[in-house]
XYZ file of C-alpha atoms in Angstrom:
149
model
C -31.925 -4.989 -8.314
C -27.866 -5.348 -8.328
C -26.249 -2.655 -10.020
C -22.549 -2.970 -11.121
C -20.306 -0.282 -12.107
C -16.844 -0.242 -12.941
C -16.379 3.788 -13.013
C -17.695 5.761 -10.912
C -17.126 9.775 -11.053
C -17.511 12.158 -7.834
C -17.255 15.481 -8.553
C -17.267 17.427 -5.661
C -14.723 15.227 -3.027
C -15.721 17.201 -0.255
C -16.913 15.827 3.119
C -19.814 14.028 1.998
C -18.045 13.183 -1.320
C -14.832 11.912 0.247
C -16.948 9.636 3.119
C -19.417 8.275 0.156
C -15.981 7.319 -1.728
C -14.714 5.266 1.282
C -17.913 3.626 2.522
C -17.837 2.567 -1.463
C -14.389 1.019 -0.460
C -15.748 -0.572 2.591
C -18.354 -2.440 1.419
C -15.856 -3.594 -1.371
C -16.854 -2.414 -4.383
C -14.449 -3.510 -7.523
C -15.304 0.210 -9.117
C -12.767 2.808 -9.521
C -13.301 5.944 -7.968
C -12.619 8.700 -9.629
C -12.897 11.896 -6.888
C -12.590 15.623 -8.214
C -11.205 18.759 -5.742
C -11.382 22.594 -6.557
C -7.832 22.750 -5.939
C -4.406 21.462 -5.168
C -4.246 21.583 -1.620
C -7.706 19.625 -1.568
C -6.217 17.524 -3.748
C -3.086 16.125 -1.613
C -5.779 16.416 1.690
C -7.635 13.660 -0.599
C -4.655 11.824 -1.456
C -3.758 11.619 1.992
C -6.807 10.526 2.832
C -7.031 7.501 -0.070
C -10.609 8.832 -0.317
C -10.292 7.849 -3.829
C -8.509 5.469 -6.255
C -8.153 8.896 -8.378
C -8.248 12.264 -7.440
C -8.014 15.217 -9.758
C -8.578 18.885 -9.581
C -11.203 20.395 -12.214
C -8.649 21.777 -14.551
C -7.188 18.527 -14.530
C -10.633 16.011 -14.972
C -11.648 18.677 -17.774
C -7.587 18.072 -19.773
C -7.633 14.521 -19.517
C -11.009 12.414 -18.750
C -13.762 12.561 -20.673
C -17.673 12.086 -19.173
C -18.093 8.972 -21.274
C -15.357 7.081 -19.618
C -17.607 6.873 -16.111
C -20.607 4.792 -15.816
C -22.127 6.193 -12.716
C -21.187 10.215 -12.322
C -22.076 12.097 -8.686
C -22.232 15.257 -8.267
C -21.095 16.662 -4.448
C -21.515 20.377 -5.548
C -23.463 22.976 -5.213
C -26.648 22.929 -7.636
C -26.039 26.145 -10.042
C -22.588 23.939 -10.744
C -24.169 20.585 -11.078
C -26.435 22.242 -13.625
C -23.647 23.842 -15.420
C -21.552 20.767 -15.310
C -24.690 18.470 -16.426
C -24.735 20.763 -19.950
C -21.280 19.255 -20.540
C -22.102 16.172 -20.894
C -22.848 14.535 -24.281
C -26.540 14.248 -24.957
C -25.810 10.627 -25.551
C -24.372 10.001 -21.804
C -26.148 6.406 -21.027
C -24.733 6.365 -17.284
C -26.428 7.304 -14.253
C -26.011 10.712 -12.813
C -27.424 11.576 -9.490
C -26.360 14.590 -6.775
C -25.791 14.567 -2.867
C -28.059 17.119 -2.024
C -31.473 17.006 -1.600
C -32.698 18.722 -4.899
C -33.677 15.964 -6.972
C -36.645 17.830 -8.452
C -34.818 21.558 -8.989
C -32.346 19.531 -10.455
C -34.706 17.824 -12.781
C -36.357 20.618 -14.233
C -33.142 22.344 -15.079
C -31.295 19.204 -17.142
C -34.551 18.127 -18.628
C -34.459 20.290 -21.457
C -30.864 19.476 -21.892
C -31.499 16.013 -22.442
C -34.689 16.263 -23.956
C -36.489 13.539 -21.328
C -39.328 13.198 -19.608
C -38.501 10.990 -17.008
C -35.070 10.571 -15.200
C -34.749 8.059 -12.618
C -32.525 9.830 -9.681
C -30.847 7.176 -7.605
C -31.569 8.870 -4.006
C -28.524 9.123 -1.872
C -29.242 10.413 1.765
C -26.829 12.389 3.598
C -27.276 14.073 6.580
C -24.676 16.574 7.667
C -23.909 18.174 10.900
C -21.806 20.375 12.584
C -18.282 19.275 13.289
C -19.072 16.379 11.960
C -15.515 14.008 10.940
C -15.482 12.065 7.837
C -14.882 8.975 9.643
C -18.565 9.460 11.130
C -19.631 10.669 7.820
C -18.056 7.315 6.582
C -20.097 5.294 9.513
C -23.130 6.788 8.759
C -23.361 5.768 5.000
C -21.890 2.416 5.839
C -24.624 1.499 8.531
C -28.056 2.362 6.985
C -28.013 5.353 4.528
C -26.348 3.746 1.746
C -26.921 0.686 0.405
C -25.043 -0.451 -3.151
């Protein structure tokens, strides 16, 4: 199964964020990526970077985008946030929303009585992260077997 998105949200632009972002670009996706920092200096690091088509900080994405405007939203930050930013969104969100960590079922039990479901289909991402690790390896790694779109 082909999936095809034209928006795609990361919030959380950080190492594995930013290197998910450019392996998109790699493998030539025709989706803009929308990447959002916690501040302004991670904000030009990102611009200088191109390690998205967009980037915004928070204060920024939550002024002038709204959740509905991405098909496909993932989260790159820690899970307390995820599950504080997943109560934003409007109970009638019909993208997909997945995380970069490995909490898929902590994550679940906390947004399923915000959405009121009993299934949610989590689109599994893996990511291993190491010491000292550059985001051009990070970028390697997802392009050679980890991530497939």
């Amino acid at each position: 199964m082909k999936l095809e998105f034209s928006n795609i949200l990361i919030y959380g632009l950080g190492l594995m964020g930013a290197s998910l972002s450019l392996a998109l670009k790699q493998k030539g996706t025709s989706a803009s990526i929308t990447g959002v920092v916690g501040s302004t200096k991670s904000k030009i690091k990102g611009q200088s970077l191109k390690s998205a088509d967009q980037i915004l900080t928070s204060e920024e994405f939550r002024s002038t985008q709204s959740w509905k405007d991405y098909d496909f939203i993932i989260f790159g930050v820690p899970v307390d946030l995820t599950v504080k930013l997943i109560s934003e969104l409007p109970t009638d969100f019909s993208g997909i929303i997945t995380d970069l960590g490995s909490t898929k079922k902590k994550s679940f039990m906390r947004w399923r009585p915000i959405f009121h479901l009993d299934t949610i289909i989590f689109l599994l991402i893996r990511c291993v992260v190491q010491r000292n690790l550059d985001l051009n390896s990070q970028t390697r790694r997802y392009m050679k077997d980890d991530f497939v779109f």
